[in-house]
Short mmCIF file of C-alpha atoms in Angstrom, two decimals:
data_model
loop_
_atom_site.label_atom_id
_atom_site.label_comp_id
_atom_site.label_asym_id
_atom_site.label_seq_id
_atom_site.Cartn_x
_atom_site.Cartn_y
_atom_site.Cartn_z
CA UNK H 1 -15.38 -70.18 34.33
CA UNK H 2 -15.21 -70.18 30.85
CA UNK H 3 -12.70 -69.57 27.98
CA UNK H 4 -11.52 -66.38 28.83
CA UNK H 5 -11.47 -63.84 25.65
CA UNK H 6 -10.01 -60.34 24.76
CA UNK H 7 -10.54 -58.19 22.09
CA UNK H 8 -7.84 -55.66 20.56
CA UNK H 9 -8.92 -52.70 19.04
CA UNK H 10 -12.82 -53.18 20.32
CA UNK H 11 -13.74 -49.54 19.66
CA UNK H 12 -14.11 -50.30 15.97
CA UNK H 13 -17.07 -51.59 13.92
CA UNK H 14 -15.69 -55.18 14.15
CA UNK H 15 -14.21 -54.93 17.77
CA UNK H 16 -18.09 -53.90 18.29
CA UNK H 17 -19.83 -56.78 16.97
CA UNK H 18 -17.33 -58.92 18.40
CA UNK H 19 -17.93 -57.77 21.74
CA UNK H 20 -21.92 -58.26 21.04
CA UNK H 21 -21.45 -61.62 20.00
CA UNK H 22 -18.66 -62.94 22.91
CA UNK H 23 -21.14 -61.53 25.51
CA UNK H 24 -23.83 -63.56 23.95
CA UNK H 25 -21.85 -66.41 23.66
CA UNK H 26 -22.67 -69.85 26.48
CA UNK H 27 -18.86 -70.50 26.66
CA UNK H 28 -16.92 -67.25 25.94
CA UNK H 29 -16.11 -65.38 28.68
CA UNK H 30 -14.86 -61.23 28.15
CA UNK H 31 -12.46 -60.62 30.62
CA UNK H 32 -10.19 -57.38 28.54
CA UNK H 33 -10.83 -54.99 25.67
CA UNK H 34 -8.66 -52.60 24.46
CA UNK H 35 -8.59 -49.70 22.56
CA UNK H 36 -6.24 -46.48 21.49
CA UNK H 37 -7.98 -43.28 21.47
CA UNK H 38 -10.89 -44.45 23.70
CA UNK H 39 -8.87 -46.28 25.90
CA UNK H 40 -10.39 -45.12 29.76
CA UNK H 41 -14.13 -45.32 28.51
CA UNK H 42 -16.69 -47.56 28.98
CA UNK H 43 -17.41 -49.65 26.32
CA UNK H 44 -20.90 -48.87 26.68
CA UNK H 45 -19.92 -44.98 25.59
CA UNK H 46 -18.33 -46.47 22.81
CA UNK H 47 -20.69 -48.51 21.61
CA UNK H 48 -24.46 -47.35 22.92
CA UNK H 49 -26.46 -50.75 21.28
CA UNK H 50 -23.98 -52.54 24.50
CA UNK H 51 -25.82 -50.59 26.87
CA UNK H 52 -24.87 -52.21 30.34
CA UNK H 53 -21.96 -54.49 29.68
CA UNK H 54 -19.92 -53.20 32.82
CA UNK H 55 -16.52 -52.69 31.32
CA UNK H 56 -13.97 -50.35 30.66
CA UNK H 57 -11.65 -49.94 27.56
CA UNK H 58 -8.25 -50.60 28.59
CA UNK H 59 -5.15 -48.99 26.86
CA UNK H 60 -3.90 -50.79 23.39
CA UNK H 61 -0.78 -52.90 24.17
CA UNK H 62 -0.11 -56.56 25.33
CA UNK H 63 -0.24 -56.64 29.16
CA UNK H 64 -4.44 -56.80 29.21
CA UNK H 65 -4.69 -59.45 26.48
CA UNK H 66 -1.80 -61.83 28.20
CA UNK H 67 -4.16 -63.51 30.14
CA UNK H 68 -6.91 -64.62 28.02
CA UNK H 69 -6.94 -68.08 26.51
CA UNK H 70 -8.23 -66.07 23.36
CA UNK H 71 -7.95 -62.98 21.75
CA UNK H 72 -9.21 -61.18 19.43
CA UNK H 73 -7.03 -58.99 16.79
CA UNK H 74 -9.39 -56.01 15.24
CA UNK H 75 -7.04 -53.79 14.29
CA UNK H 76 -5.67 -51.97 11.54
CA UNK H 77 -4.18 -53.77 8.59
CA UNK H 78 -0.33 -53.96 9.40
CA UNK H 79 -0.90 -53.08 13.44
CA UNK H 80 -1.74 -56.97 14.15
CA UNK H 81 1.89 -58.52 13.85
CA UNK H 82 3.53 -56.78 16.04
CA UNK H 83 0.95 -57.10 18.91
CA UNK H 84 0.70 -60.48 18.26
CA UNK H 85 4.27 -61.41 18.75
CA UNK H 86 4.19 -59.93 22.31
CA UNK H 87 1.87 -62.27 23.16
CA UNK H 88 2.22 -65.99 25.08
CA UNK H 89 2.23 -68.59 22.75
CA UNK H 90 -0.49 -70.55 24.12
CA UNK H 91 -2.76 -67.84 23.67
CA UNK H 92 -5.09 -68.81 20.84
CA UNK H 93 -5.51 -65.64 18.72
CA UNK H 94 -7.66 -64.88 15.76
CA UNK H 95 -6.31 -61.87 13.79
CA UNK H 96 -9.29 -59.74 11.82
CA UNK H 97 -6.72 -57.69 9.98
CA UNK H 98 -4.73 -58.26 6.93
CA UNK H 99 -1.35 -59.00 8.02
CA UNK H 100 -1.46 -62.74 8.14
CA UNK H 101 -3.54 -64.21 4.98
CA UNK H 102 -1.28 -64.35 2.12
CA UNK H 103 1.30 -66.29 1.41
CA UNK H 104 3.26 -64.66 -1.11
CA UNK H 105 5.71 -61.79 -0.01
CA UNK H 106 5.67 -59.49 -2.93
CA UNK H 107 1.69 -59.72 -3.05
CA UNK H 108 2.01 -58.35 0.29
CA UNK H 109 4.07 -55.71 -0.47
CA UNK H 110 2.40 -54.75 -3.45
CA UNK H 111 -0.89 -54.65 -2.12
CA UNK H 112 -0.14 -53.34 1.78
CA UNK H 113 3.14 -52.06 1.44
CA UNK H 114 5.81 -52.92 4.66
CA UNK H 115 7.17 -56.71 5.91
CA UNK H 116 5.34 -59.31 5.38
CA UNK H 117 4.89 -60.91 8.73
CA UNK H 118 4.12 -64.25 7.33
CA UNK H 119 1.23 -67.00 7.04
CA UNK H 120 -1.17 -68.07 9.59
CA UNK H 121 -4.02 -70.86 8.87
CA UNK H 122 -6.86 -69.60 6.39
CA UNK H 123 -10.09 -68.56 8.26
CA UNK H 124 -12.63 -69.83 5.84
CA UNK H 125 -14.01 -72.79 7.40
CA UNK H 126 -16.32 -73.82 4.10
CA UNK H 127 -12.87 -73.82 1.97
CA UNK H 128 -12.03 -78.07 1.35
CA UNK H 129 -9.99 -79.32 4.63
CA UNK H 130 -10.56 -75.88 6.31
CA UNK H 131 -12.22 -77.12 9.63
CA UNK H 132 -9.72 -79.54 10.37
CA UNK H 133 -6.94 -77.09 9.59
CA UNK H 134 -8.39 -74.19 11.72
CA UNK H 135 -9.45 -76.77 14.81
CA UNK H 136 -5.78 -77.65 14.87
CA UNK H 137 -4.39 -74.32 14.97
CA UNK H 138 -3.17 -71.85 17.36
CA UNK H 139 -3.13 -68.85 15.24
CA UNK H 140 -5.94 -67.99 12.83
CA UNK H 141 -6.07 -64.85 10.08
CA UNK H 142 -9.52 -64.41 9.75
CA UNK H 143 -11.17 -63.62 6.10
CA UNK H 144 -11.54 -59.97 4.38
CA UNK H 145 -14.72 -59.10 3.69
CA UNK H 146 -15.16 -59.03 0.42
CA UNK H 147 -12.78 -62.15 -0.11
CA UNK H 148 -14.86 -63.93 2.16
CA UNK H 149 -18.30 -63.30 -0.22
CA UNK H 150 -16.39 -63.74 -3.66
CA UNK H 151 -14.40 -66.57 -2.12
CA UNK H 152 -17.86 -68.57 -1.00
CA UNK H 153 -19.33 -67.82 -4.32
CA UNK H 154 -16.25 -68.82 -6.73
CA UNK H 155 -14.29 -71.43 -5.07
CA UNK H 156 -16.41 -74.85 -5.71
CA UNK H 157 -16.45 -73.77 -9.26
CA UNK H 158 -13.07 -74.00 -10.32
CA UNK H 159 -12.26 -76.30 -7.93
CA UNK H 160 -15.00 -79.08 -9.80
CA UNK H 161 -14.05 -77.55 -12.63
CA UNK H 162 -17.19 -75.63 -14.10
CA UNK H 163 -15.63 -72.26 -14.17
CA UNK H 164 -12.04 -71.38 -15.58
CA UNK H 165 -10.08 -69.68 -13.77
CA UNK H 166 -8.74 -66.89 -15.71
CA UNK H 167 -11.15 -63.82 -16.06
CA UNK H 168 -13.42 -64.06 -13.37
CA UNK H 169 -15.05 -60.26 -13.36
CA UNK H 170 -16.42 -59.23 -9.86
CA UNK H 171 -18.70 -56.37 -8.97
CA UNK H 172 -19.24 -55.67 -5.32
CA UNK H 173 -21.19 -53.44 -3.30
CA UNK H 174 -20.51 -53.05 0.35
CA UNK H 175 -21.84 -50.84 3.30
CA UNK H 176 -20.09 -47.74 5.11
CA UNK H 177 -19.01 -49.94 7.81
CA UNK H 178 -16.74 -51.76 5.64
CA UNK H 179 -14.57 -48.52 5.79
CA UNK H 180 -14.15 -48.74 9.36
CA UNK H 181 -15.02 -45.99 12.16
CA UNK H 182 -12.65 -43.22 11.54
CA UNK H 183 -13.87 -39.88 10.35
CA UNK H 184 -13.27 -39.59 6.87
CA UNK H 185 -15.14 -36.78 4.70
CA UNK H 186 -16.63 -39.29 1.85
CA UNK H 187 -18.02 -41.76 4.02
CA UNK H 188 -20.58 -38.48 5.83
CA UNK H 189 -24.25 -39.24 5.48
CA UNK H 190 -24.61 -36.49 3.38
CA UNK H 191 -21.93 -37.86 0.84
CA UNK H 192 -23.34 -41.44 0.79
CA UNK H 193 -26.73 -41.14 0.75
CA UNK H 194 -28.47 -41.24 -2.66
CA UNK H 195 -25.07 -42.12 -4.21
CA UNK H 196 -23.16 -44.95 -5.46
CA UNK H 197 -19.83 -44.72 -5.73
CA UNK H 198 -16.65 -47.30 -7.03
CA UNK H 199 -13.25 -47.22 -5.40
CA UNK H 200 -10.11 -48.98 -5.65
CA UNK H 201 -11.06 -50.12 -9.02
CA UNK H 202 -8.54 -52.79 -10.11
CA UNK H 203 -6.68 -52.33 -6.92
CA UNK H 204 -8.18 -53.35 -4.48
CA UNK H 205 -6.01 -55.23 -1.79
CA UNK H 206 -8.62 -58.25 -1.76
CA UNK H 207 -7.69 -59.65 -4.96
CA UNK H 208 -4.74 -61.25 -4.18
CA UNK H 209 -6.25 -63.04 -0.94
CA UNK H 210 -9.39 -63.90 -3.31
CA UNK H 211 -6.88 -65.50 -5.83
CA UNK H 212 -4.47 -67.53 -3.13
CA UNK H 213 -8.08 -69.30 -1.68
CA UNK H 214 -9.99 -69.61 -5.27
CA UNK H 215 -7.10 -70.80 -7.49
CA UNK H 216 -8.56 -67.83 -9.70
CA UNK H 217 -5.91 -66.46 -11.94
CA UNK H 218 -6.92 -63.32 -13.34
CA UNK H 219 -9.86 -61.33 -11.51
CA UNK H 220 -10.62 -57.75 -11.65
CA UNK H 221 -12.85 -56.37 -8.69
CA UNK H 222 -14.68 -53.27 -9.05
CA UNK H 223 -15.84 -52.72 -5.58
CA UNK H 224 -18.48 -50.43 -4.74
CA UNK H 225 -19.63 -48.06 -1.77
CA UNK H 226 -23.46 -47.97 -1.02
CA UNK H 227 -25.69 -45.71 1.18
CA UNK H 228 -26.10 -48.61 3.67
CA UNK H 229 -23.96 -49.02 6.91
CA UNK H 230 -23.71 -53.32 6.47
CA UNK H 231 -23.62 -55.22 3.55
CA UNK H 232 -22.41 -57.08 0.76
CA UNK H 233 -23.62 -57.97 -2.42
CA UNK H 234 -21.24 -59.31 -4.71
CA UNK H 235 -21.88 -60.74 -8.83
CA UNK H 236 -19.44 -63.09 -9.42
CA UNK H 237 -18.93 -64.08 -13.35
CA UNK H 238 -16.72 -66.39 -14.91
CA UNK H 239 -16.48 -68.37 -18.10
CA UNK H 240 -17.99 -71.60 -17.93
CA UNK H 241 -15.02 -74.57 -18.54
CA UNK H 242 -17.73 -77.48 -19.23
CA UNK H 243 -21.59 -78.25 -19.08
CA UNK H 244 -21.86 -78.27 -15.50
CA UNK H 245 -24.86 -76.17 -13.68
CA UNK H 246 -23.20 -74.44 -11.32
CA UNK H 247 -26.08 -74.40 -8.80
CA UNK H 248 -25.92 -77.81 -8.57
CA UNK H 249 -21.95 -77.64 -7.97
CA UNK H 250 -22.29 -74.66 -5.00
CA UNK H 251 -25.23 -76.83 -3.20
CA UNK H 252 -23.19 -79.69 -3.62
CA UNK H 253 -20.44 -77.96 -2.06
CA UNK H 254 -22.20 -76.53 0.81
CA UNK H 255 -24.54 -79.19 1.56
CA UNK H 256 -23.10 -79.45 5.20
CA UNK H 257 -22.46 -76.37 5.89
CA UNK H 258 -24.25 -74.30 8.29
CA UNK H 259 -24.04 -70.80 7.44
CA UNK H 260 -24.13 -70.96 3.83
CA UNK H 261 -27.17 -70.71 2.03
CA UNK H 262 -27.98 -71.56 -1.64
CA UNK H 263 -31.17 -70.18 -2.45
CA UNK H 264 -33.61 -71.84 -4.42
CA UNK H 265 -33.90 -71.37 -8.20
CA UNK H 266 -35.72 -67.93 -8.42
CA UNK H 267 -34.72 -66.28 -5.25
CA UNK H 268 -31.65 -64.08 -5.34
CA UNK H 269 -29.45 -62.71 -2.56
CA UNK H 270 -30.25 -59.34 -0.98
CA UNK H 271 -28.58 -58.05 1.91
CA UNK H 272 -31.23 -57.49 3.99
CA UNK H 273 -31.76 -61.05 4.50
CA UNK H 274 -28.51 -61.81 5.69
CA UNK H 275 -28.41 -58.57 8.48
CA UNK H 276 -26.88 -59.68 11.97
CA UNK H 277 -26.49 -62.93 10.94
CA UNK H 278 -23.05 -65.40 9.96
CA UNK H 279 -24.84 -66.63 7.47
CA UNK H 280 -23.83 -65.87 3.58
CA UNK H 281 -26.95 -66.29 0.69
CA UNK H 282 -26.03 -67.65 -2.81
CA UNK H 283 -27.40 -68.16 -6.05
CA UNK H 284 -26.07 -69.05 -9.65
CA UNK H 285 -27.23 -68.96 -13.40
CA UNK H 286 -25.89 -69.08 -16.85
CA UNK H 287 -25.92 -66.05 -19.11
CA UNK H 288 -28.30 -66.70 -21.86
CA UNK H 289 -26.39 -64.50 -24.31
CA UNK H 290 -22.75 -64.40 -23.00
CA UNK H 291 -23.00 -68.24 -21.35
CA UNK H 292 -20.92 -66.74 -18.54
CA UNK H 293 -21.39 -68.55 -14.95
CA UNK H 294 -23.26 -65.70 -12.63
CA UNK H 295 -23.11 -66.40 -8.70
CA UNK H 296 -24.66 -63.56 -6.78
CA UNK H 297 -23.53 -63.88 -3.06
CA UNK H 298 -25.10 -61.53 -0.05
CA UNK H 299 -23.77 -61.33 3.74
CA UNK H 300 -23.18 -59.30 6.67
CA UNK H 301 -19.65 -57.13 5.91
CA UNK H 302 -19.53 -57.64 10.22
CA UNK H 303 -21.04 -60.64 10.00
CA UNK H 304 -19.80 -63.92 8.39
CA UNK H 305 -17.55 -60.84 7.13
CA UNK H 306 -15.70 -60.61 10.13
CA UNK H 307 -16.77 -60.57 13.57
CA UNK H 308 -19.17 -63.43 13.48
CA UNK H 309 -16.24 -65.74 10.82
CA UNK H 310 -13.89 -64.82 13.70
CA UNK H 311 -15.92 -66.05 16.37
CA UNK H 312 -16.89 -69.32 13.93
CA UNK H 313 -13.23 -69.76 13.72
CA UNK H 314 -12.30 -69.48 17.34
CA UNK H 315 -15.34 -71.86 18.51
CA UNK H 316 -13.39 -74.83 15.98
CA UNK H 317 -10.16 -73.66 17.66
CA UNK H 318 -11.61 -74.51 21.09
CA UNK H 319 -13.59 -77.74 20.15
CA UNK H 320 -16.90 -76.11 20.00
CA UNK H 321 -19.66 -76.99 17.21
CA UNK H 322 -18.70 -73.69 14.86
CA UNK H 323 -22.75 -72.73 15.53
CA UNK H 324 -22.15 -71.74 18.91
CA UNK H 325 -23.16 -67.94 19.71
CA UNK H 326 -23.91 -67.12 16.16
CA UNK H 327 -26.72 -66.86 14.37
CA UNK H 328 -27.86 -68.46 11.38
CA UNK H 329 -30.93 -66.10 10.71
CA UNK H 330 -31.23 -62.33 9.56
CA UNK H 331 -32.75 -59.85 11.37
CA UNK H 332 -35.66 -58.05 9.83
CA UNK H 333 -37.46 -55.28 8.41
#
């Protein structure tokens, strides 16, 4: 027997890669997924690249999670709290959704609107301290998306001091999937293809979570929505706060870490590269005419974005070397 896992809300994008990656996983064991309006299919249905993983969605609530030693929360921003407090407290739970990464009450509210249900450990495993924080706890909010690529590309910069804080500009492009799996009229093929398209601009309910793990204190994302279903490429720029090459501070940073990638001078991110994998690309350079700091940073939104960070997270919850079912290499063409 192994660690016995559930999954929340596994008719989504997320809850669909998680389920890929648990059943592929040597010590994970998927014994419950749930789901709302497909609740009574089979998960194959749902999700036809699963084709014959013998189980049926159950219906959302906390009676088929109660049993697992893990679960998995991949639902809705502002749906997690509430399940999760109708759970046993020595279940182990990793929540992919919003409601448990920042700290600060009126960010919350500003940016999500409702109660704050308060603060769980961080989910970035590469942030300073992170491992041992995240092997230690019990509950786990697991990185946005786009946080998670800005947050990787930013976050040894100001921290050794090459980059000020204030100012940091961010333009981010991220695939359909990113949006989730409901029907919504903009996200049709027939709207997305051959267009580009920013939304949220200077609101986007990342920045805050971006700021709290960066120590960034001004940063205006522009994110935008490309004809691709996975994906993210962000360009990171700040202004520079000494003479330090800020390649040499990011592979400094990441020297020991598995899934992060900084690319050799001359070879920039792409998202292609990083496809199916947990593994985010890097690369940094100094404006010739502005002098700004550029980091370009490229992963899988489903990816080290948020199936395959939860399962990272949930493999240093149990002990496990954070490797362990995922993937370090793209899949390609």
């Amino acid at each position: 027997m192994g660690i016995r896992v559930a999954v929340a809300g596994a008719s989504g994008y997320a809850g669909g890669e998680l389920l890929r990656l648990i059943s592929g996983h040597p010590e994970f064991e998927l014994v419950a997924a749930t789901a709302h309006s497909q609740a009574g299919h089979r998960v194959d249905v749902v999700h036809p690249q699963l084709a014959g993983l013998d189980l049926v969605l159950g219906a959302a609530g906390p009676d088929p999670l109660a049993d697992a030693d893990l679960v998995f929360l991949a639902l809705p921003h502002g749906e997690s709290a509430a399940l999760a407090t109708q759970l046993p407290a020595d279940v182990r739970i990793v929540d992919l959704g919003a409601d448990h990464r920042l700290a600060d009450p009126y960010q919350w509210a500003q940016y999500y609107g409702g109660t704050h249900a308060g603060q769980w450990t961080y989910g970035l495993p590469e942030l300073p301290g992170q491992r041992e924080l995240i092997a230690s706890a019990t509950r786990v909010a697991n990185t946005g998306c786009y946080a998670v690529a800005i947050t990787l590309a930013l976050a040894p910069l100001i921290a050794a001091g090459a980059a000020q804080p204030a100012d940091v500009v961010v333009v981010a492009a991220s695939g359909t999937s990113g949006a989730g799996r409901g029907v919504k009229a903009h996200l049709l093929a027939s709207e997305v293809m051959g267009d580009l398209s920013p939304y949220r601009v200077g609101t986007h309910q990342h920045v805050p979570e971006i700021k709290q793990a960066t120590g960034a204190t001004g940063l205006s994302l522009t994110p935008v929505l490309a004809p691709m279903p996975r994906g993210i490429l962000a360009t990171v720029t700040a202004l520079p706060a000494g003479g330090v090459d800020p390649q040499a501070v990011l592979a400094e940073a990441y020297a020991d870490a598995p899934f992060v990638h900084v690319l050799p001078e001359g070879r920039w991110p792409h998202t292609a590269a990083t496809l199916g994998s947990n593994s985010c690309h890097l690369q940094a350079t100094v404006d010739v005419d502005s002098g700004r700091l550029i980091v370009v940073s490229a992963l899988d939104n489903l990816g080290k974005g948020a199936a395959g960070q939860a399962v990272q997270n949930a493999n240093l919850m149990f002990g496990l070397p954070e490797t362990t079912g995922l993937s370090v290499y793209g899949v390609a063409p």
